[in-house]
mmCIF file of C-alpha atoms in Angstrom:
data_model
loop_
_atom_site.group_PDB
_atom_site.id
_atom_site.type_symbol
_atom_site.label_atom_id
_atom_site.label_comp_id
_atom_site.label_asym_id
_atom_site.label_seq_id
_atom_site.Cartn_x
_atom_site.Cartn_y
_atom_site.Cartn_z
ATOM 1 C CA MET A 247 91.016 -38.131 61.661
ATOM 2 C CA ASN A 248 89.749 -37.606 65.291
ATOM 3 C CA LYS A 249 87.871 -40.385 66.248
ATOM 4 C CA LYS A 250 87.436 -40.692 69.637
ATOM 5 C CA ARG A 251 87.659 -44.380 71.369
ATOM 6 C CA GLY A 252 85.664 -46.285 74.078
ATOM 7 C CA VAL A 253 82.064 -47.161 74.277
ATOM 8 C CA LYS A 254 79.941 -45.774 71.172
ATOM 9 C CA GLY A 255 76.229 -44.263 72.277
ATOM 10 C CA GLY A 256 73.834 -47.253 71.591
ATOM 11 C CA LYS A 257 70.387 -47.802 72.720
ATOM 12 C CA LYS A 258 69.581 -47.331 76.367
ATOM 13 C CA ILE A 259 66.257 -48.360 78.066
ATOM 14 C CA THR A 260 64.886 -46.087 80.390
ATOM 15 C CA GLY A 261 64.934 -46.254 84.618
ATOM 16 C CA GLN A 262 61.299 -47.181 84.868
ATOM 17 C CA GLN A 263 62.184 -50.136 82.329
ATOM 18 C CA ALA A 264 65.519 -51.327 84.064
ATOM 19 C CA ALA A 265 63.120 -51.186 87.237
ATOM 20 C CA GLU A 266 60.663 -53.615 85.768
ATOM 21 C CA VAL A 267 63.094 -55.910 84.082
ATOM 22 C CA ARG A 268 65.107 -55.935 87.746
ATOM 23 C CA ARG A 269 61.559 -56.864 89.248
ATOM 24 C CA LEU A 270 61.287 -59.499 86.686
ATOM 25 C CA ILE A 271 64.031 -60.752 87.114
ATOM 26 C CA LYS A 272 63.882 -61.353 90.937
ATOM 27 C CA ASP A 273 60.255 -62.409 91.152
ATOM 28 C CA LYS A 274 60.214 -64.671 87.769
ATOM 29 C CA MET A 275 61.685 -67.584 85.884
ATOM 30 C CA PRO A 276 62.145 -66.687 82.193
ATOM 31 C CA ASP A 277 59.688 -68.805 81.004
ATOM 32 C CA GLN A 278 57.603 -67.883 83.262
ATOM 33 C CA LEU A 279 57.645 -64.836 80.616
ATOM 34 C CA LYS A 280 57.324 -67.086 77.456
ATOM 35 C CA LEU A 281 60.981 -66.926 77.256
ATOM 36 C CA ALA A 282 63.085 -69.896 75.913
ATOM 37 C CA PHE A 283 65.100 -70.227 78.695
ATOM 38 C CA GLY A 284 65.553 -72.173 81.516
ATOM 39 C CA LEU A 285 67.522 -69.901 83.861
ATOM 40 C CA TRP A 286 68.486 -66.146 83.975
ATOM 41 C CA THR A 287 71.120 -65.557 81.466
ATOM 42 C CA ARG A 288 72.391 -62.527 79.445
ATOM 43 C CA ALA A 289 70.829 -63.812 76.453
ATOM 44 C CA ALA A 290 67.553 -64.311 78.311
ATOM 45 C CA VAL A 291 67.453 -60.595 79.751
ATOM 46 C CA GLN A 292 68.513 -59.320 75.817
ATOM 47 C CA GLN A 293 65.306 -61.403 74.959
ATOM 48 C CA LEU A 294 62.727 -60.037 77.571
ATOM 49 C CA ILE A 295 64.154 -56.420 77.033
ATOM 50 C CA GLU A 296 63.630 -56.927 73.527
ATOM 51 C CA GLN A 297 60.076 -58.037 73.507
ATOM 52 C CA LYS A 298 59.028 -56.201 76.215
ATOM 53 C CA TYR A 299 60.327 -53.016 74.942
ATOM 54 C CA GLY A 300 61.563 -52.802 71.221
ATOM 55 C CA VAL A 301 65.111 -51.799 72.487
ATOM 56 C CA VAL A 302 67.856 -54.268 70.814
ATOM 57 C CA LEU A 303 70.952 -54.034 73.418
ATOM 58 C CA SER A 304 73.905 -56.793 72.449
ATOM 59 C CA VAL A 305 74.856 -58.992 75.007
ATOM 60 C CA LYS A 306 77.742 -57.097 76.180
ATOM 61 C CA GLN A 307 75.533 -54.269 77.118
ATOM 62 C CA VAL A 308 73.059 -56.338 79.085
ATOM 63 C CA GLY A 309 76.217 -57.712 80.816
ATOM 64 C CA ARG A 310 76.824 -53.840 82.004
ATOM 65 C CA TYR A 311 73.393 -53.362 83.096
ATOM 66 C CA LEU A 312 73.431 -56.984 85.012
ATOM 67 C CA LYS A 313 76.753 -55.494 86.450
ATOM 68 C CA SER A 314 75.567 -52.376 87.543
ATOM 69 C CA TRP A 315 72.404 -54.043 89.174
ATOM 70 C CA GLY A 316 74.658 -56.057 91.122
ATOM 71 C CA TYR A 317 74.262 -59.009 89.409
ATOM 72 C CA THR A 318 77.400 -61.175 88.561
ATOM 73 C CA PRO A 319 78.092 -64.464 86.307
ATOM 74 C CA GLN A 320 78.387 -67.117 88.396
ATOM 75 C CA LYS A 321 80.467 -70.641 87.365
ATOM 76 C CA PRO A 322 78.775 -73.498 87.670
ATOM 77 C CA ILE A 323 80.458 -75.984 91.060
ATOM 78 C CA ARG A 324 81.614 -79.119 89.681
ATOM 79 C CA LYS A 325 81.732 -81.432 92.546
ATOM 80 C CA ALA A 326 79.351 -80.768 95.976
ATOM 81 C CA PHE A 327 82.322 -81.011 98.370
ATOM 82 C CA GLU A 328 79.981 -80.736 101.725
ATOM 83 C CA GLN A 329 77.409 -83.560 100.507
ATOM 84 C CA LYS A 330 75.821 -85.028 103.708
ATOM 85 C CA PRO A 331 74.597 -88.314 102.635
ATOM 86 C CA GLU A 332 72.377 -88.667 105.465
ATOM 87 C CA GLN A 333 70.599 -85.367 104.661
ATOM 88 C CA VAL A 334 70.374 -86.651 101.181
ATOM 89 C CA LYS A 335 68.391 -89.513 101.814
ATOM 90 C CA GLN A 336 66.307 -87.806 104.616
ATOM 91 C CA TRP A 337 65.189 -85.395 101.396
ATOM 92 C CA LEU A 338 64.276 -88.374 98.959
ATOM 93 C CA GLU A 339 62.555 -90.124 101.742
ATOM 94 C CA LYS A 340 60.478 -86.903 103.278
ATOM 95 C CA GLU A 341 60.629 -83.645 101.399
ATOM 96 C CA TYR A 342 60.760 -84.853 97.769
ATOM 97 C CA PRO A 343 57.824 -86.775 98.220
ATOM 98 C CA ALA A 344 55.518 -83.850 99.407
ATOM 99 C CA ILE A 345 57.228 -81.548 96.529
ATOM 100 C CA LYS A 346 56.494 -84.372 93.996
ATOM 101 C CA LYS A 347 52.892 -84.440 95.529
ATOM 102 C CA ARG A 348 52.298 -80.373 94.993
ATOM 103 C CA ALA A 349 53.599 -80.731 91.590
ATOM 104 C CA THR A 350 51.261 -83.705 90.785
ATOM 105 C CA LYS A 351 48.235 -81.694 92.021
ATOM 106 C CA GLU A 352 49.068 -78.402 90.678
ATOM 107 C CA LYS A 353 49.855 -80.177 87.476
ATOM 108 C CA GLY A 354 53.164 -79.108 87.464
ATOM 109 C CA THR A 355 56.393 -79.809 86.296
ATOM 110 C CA ILE A 356 59.843 -80.722 88.831
ATOM 111 C CA TYR A 357 62.994 -79.650 87.353
ATOM 112 C CA PHE A 358 66.445 -80.937 88.599
ATOM 113 C CA GLY A 359 69.338 -78.760 87.961
ATOM 114 C CA ASP A 360 73.092 -78.993 89.005
ATOM 115 C CA GLY A 361 74.254 -75.425 87.960
ATOM 116 C CA ASN A 362 75.375 -76.169 84.446
ATOM 117 C CA ARG A 363 71.296 -77.249 83.065
ATOM 118 C CA TYR A 364 68.090 -78.530 84.317
ATOM 119 C CA ALA A 365 66.039 -81.440 83.368
ATOM 120 C CA LYS A 366 62.684 -83.135 84.309
ATOM 121 C CA ARG A 367 64.615 -85.766 85.834
ATOM 122 C CA PRO A 368 67.948 -86.255 87.239
ATOM 123 C CA SER A 369 70.834 -87.711 85.248
ATOM 124 C CA GLY A 370 73.515 -90.158 86.377
ATOM 125 C CA ARG A 371 75.679 -87.067 86.525
ATOM 126 C CA GLN A 372 73.682 -84.802 89.003
ATOM 127 C CA LYS A 373 74.256 -84.981 92.330
ATOM 128 C CA LEU A 374 71.807 -84.339 95.395
ATOM 129 C CA CYS A 375 73.857 -82.267 97.555
ATOM 130 C CA ALA A 376 72.082 -81.047 101.342
#
């Protein structure tokens, strides 16, 4: 029994498909593509590829594609080390009202994120950072 160890020949996407996936990741958010994700994750990319091309890839394979495209896993920051209270106050008083006004005008939703998750309104644990 002479079995070769290592990566098995699995399904792959074409160069053209890879280029389109990269463009979609760069230009769109998953929810804009009717995917049930708020941010791009390996699972979100996996689902995108399966829906768009009918190619079923493992999460590990998707991770390899993402790495070859220059994407790296990001760990969330636990604490805003350089929070600047004056800039936060200015953002809350000047910039946020403009964002809220635009969202209302365009019938949009504002999401607040802390690196781990996103929500329609900030929770007590989330920190606004400048």
